[in-house]
Amino acid sequence: MIIDCHGHYTTVPKTLHAWRQAQLAGEKPNAAGPAISDDELRESIEGGQLRQQRERNADMTIFSPIAGQMGHHLGDLETSIAWSRVCNDIIARVCDMFPDNFVGVCQLPQSPGASTEACADELKRCVEELGFIGCNLNPDASGGHWTVPPLTDPSYYPIYEAMAALDVPAMIHVSGSCAPGVHHTGAHYINGDTTTFMQLIQNDLFADFPQLRLIIPHGGGAVPYHWGRYRGLALDMGRDELEDGLLKNVYFDTCVYHQPGIDLLTHVIPAKNVLFGSEMIGAVKGIDPRTGFNFDDTKRYVDNAAFLSDADRAQIFEGNARRVFPHLNEKLRARGL
């Protein structure tokens, strides 16, 4: 089975974007969200993510709202709560329509300087009422200014306490960048991944939450490429070897869009810490003229990775997702899978 841990609803009907624009303009749109029919949702999925999922011989996508549109720096906490609920409810509708192909992960209503209790409440609603299996957690709710505390700060503990109680992981994912010199997908996303890993090295978050599971996307940003730097910094700080410390709780996905990158990732990072992901119809949508295949068709890179055994590939494609997302495993086992 091929489980893609990293999918966003980037093909959502445009009426959702119009609702958001009205909200940010102070027009008070319908709190239930825009009027999007089942047919509109079905068309957007069947012509987008579902079509590519089938073309690439994948089976299931762990699906969440558009990361770049979370916009936690826009408006206030109440704005973020309303926007998150609308986005999460739409994801739930898609997952109900296509239960064999998509399972939900929620957006959290973060807001710079605000309590994260509302995030814990929304996570609980999404897991217990909507059947979601995890959440996306933004390490920079300030939108590229990095004026918020690190993810290891106690201000995030309500989220971690809820994650622990619900037994769900978080994918660490920034949103858009409002810094004019920092491109959102080409720089801010990779900066967020790399910065998060360094924050985790510097502090003892997992001493307080030993069962916490965090996925750092986009192959971990600069981390695998500079593994010696981070390993050395950790040892200089008196930390454990990374394999004996952080890798008990931290995972990476395969949203790396060329073969040498996947080869490096899977050579440096143990297979048990890598989850298959593509972020298809996301950051890089085009076709590589050198190969004739989409850049984000990451399955073929894993298939051809030089350092992987068949057992490693089975972990990356399926086993690790079922272990990191235990509620997903429950859903699959209930279907006899």
CSV table of N, CA and C in Angstrom, one decimal, residues 86-146:
chain,number,residue,atom,x,y,z
A,86,VAL,N,-13.7,26.4,9.0
A,86,VAL,CA,-14.3,26.3,7.6
A,86,VAL,C,-13.4,25.4,6.8
A,87,CYS,N,-12.1,25.6,6.8
A,87,CYS,CA,-11.2,24.8,6.0
A,87,CYS,C,-11.2,23.3,6.5
A,88,ASN,N,-11.2,23.1,7.8
A,88,ASN,CA,-11.3,21.7,8.2
A,88,ASN,C,-12.6,21.0,7.9
A,89,ASP,N,-13.7,21.7,7.9
A,89,ASP,CA,-15.0,21.1,7.6
A,89,ASP,C,-15.0,20.7,6.1
A,90,ILE,N,-14.4,21.5,5.3
A,90,ILE,CA,-14.3,21.1,3.8
A,90,ILE,C,-13.4,19.9,3.6
A,91,ILE,N,-12.3,19.8,4.3
A,91,ILE,CA,-11.5,18.6,4.3
A,91,ILE,C,-12.3,17.4,4.7
A,92,ALA,N,-13.1,17.5,5.8
A,92,ALA,CA,-13.9,16.4,6.3
A,92,ALA,C,-14.9,16.0,5.2
A,93,ARG,N,-15.5,16.9,4.5
A,93,ARG,CA,-16.4,16.5,3.4
A,93,ARG,C,-15.7,15.7,2.3
A,94,VAL,N,-14.6,16.1,1.9
A,94,VAL,CA,-13.8,15.4,0.9
A,94,VAL,C,-13.5,14.0,1.4
A,95,CYS,N,-13.1,13.9,2.7
A,95,CYS,CA,-12.7,12.5,3.2
A,95,CYS,C,-14.0,11.6,3.3
A,96,ASP,N,-15.1,12.2,3.6
A,96,ASP,CA,-16.4,11.5,3.7
A,96,ASP,C,-16.8,11.0,2.3
A,97,MET,N,-16.5,11.8,1.3
A,97,MET,CA,-16.8,11.4,-0.1
A,97,MET,C,-15.9,10.3,-0.6
A,98,PHE,N,-14.6,10.4,-0.3
A,98,PHE,CA,-13.6,9.5,-0.8
A,98,PHE,C,-12.9,8.8,0.3
A,99,PRO,N,-13.6,8.0,1.2
A,99,PRO,CA,-12.9,7.5,2.4
A,99,PRO,C,-11.8,6.5,2.1
A,100,ASP,N,-11.8,5.9,0.9
A,100,ASP,CA,-10.7,5.0,0.6
A,100,ASP,C,-9.5,5.7,0.1
A,101,ASN,N,-9.6,7.0,-0.2
A,101,ASN,CA,-8.5,7.7,-0.8
A,101,ASN,C,-7.9,8.8,0.0
A,102,PHE,N,-8.7,9.4,0.9
A,102,PHE,CA,-8.2,10.5,1.7
A,102,PHE,C,-8.6,10.4,3.2
A,103,VAL,N,-7.7,10.9,4.0
A,103,VAL,CA,-8.0,10.9,5.5
A,103,VAL,C,-7.5,12.3,6.0
A,104,GLY,N,-8.2,12.9,6.9
A,104,GLY,CA,-8.0,14.3,7.2
A,104,GLY,C,-6.9,14.5,8.3
A,105,VAL,N,-6.2,15.7,8.1
A,105,VAL,CA,-5.3,16.3,9.0
A,105,VAL,C,-5.8,17.8,9.1
A,106,CYS,N,-5.8,18.3,10.3
A,106,CYS,CA,-6.4,19.6,10.5
A,106,CYS,C,-5.4,20.8,10.5
A,107,GLN,N,-5.9,21.9,10.1
A,107,GLN,CA,-5.3,23.2,10.3
A,107,GLN,C,-5.6,23.7,11.7
A,108,LEU,N,-4.7,24.3,12.4
A,108,LEU,CA,-4.9,24.8,13.8
A,108,LEU,C,-5.1,26.3,13.7
A,109,PRO,N,-5.9,26.9,14.6
A,109,PRO,CA,-6.2,28.3,14.6
A,109,PRO,C,-5.1,29.0,15.5
A,110,GLN,N,-3.9,29.0,15.0
A,110,GLN,CA,-2.8,29.7,15.6
A,110,GLN,C,-2.9,31.2,15.4
A,111,SER,N,-2.4,32.0,16.2
A,111,SER,CA,-2.4,33.5,16.1
A,111,SER,C,-1.2,34.0,16.9
A,112,PRO,N,-0.4,34.9,16.4
A,112,PRO,CA,0.8,35.4,17.1
A,112,PRO,C,0.4,36.0,18.5
A,113,GLY,N,1.0,35.6,19.5
A,113,GLY,CA,0.8,36.1,20.8
A,113,GLY,C,-0.5,35.6,21.5
A,114,ALA,N,-1.3,34.8,20.9
A,114,ALA,CA,-2.5,34.3,21.5
A,114,ALA,C,-2.3,33.0,22.1
A,115,SER,N,-3.2,32.6,23.1
A,115,SER,CA,-3.1,31.3,23.7
A,115,SER,C,-3.3,30.2,22.7
A,116,THR,N,-2.7,29.1,22.9
A,116,THR,CA,-2.9,28.0,22.0
A,116,THR,C,-4.0,27.0,22.5
A,117,GLU,N,-4.8,27.4,23.5
A,117,GLU,CA,-5.9,26.6,23.9
A,117,GLU,C,-6.9,26.4,22.8
A,118,ALA,N,-7.2,27.4,22.0
A,118,ALA,CA,-8.1,27.2,20.9
A,118,ALA,C,-7.6,26.2,19.9
A,119,CYS,N,-6.3,26.1,19.7
A,119,CYS,CA,-5.7,25.1,18.9
A,119,CYS,C,-6.0,23.7,19.4
A,120,ALA,N,-5.9,23.5,20.7
A,120,ALA,CA,-6.2,22.2,21.3
A,120,ALA,C,-7.6,21.9,21.2
A,121,ASP,N,-8.5,22.9,21.3
A,121,ASP,CA,-9.9,22.6,21.2
A,121,ASP,C,-10.3,22.2,19.7
A,122,GLU,N,-9.7,22.9,18.7
A,122,GLU,CA,-10.0,22.5,17.3
A,122,GLU,C,-9.4,21.1,17.0
A,123,LEU,N,-8.3,20.8,17.5
A,123,LEU,CA,-7.7,19.5,17.3
A,123,LEU,C,-8.6,18.4,17.9
A,124,LYS,N,-9.1,18.7,19.1
A,124,LYS,CA,-10.0,17.7,19.7
A,124,LYS,C,-11.2,17.5,18.8
A,125,ARG,N,-11.8,18.6,18.4
A,125,ARG,CA,-13.0,18.5,17.6
A,125,ARG,C,-12.8,17.7,16.3
A,126,CYS,N,-11.6,18.0,15.6
A,126,CYS,CA,-11.4,17.4,14.4
A,126,CYS,C,-11.1,15.9,14.5
A,127,VAL,N,-10.4,15.5,15.6
A,127,VAL,CA,-10.1,14.1,15.8
A,127,VAL,C,-11.4,13.3,16.3
A,128,GLU,N,-12.1,13.9,17.2
A,128,GLU,CA,-13.2,13.2,17.9
A,128,GLU,C,-14.5,13.2,17.0
A,129,GLU,N,-14.7,14.4,16.4
A,129,GLU,CA,-15.9,14.5,15.6
A,129,GLU,C,-15.8,14.3,14.1
A,130,LEU,N,-14.7,14.7,13.6
A,130,LEU,CA,-14.5,14.6,12.1
A,130,LEU,C,-13.7,13.4,11.7
A,131,GLY,N,-13.1,12.7,12.6
A,131,GLY,CA,-12.3,11.5,12.3
A,131,GLY,C,-10.9,11.8,11.7
A,132,PHE,N,-10.3,12.9,12.0
A,132,PHE,CA,-9.0,13.3,11.6
A,132,PHE,C,-7.9,12.5,12.3
A,133,ILE,N,-6.7,12.5,11.8
A,133,ILE,CA,-5.7,11.6,12.4
A,133,ILE,C,-4.5,12.4,12.8
A,134,GLY,N,-4.5,13.7,12.7
A,134,GLY,CA,-3.3,14.5,13.0
A,134,GLY,C,-3.6,16.0,12.8
A,135,CYS,N,-2.5,16.8,12.8
A,135,CYS,CA,-2.7,18.2,12.6
A,135,CYS,C,-1.4,18.8,11.9
A,136,ASN,N,-1.5,20.0,11.3
A,136,ASN,CA,-0.4,20.7,10.9
A,136,ASN,C,-0.1,21.8,11.9
A,137,LEU,N,1.1,22.0,12.3
A,137,LEU,CA,1.5,22.9,13.3
A,137,LEU,C,2.5,23.9,12.7
A,138,ASN,N,2.2,25.2,12.7
A,138,ASN,CA,3.0,26.2,12.1
A,138,ASN,C,4.1,26.7,13.1
A,139,PRO,N,5.4,26.6,12.8
A,139,PRO,CA,6.4,27.0,13.7
A,139,PRO,C,6.6,28.5,13.7
A,140,ASP,N,6.0,29.2,12.8
A,140,ASP,CA,6.1,30.7,12.6
A,140,ASP,C,4.8,31.3,12.3
A,141,ALA,N,3.9,31.5,13.3
A,141,ALA,CA,2.6,32.1,13.1
A,141,ALA,C,2.7,33.5,12.7
A,142,SER,N,3.9,34.1,12.8
A,142,SER,CA,4.1,35.5,12.4
A,142,SER,C,4.3,35.7,10.9
A,143,GLY,N,4.3,34.6,10.1
A,143,GLY,CA,4.3,34.7,8.7
A,143,GLY,C,5.6,35.1,8.1
A,144,GLY,N,6.7,34.7,8.6
A,144,GLY,CA,8.0,35.0,8.0
A,144,GLY,C,8.8,36.0,8.8
A,145,HIS,N,8.3,36.6,9.9
A,145,HIS,CA,9.0,37.5,10.7
A,145,HIS,C,9.7,36.8,11.8
A,146,TRP,N,9.3,35.6,12.2
A,146,TRP,CA,9.9,34.8,13.2
A,146,TRP,C,10.0,35.5,14.6
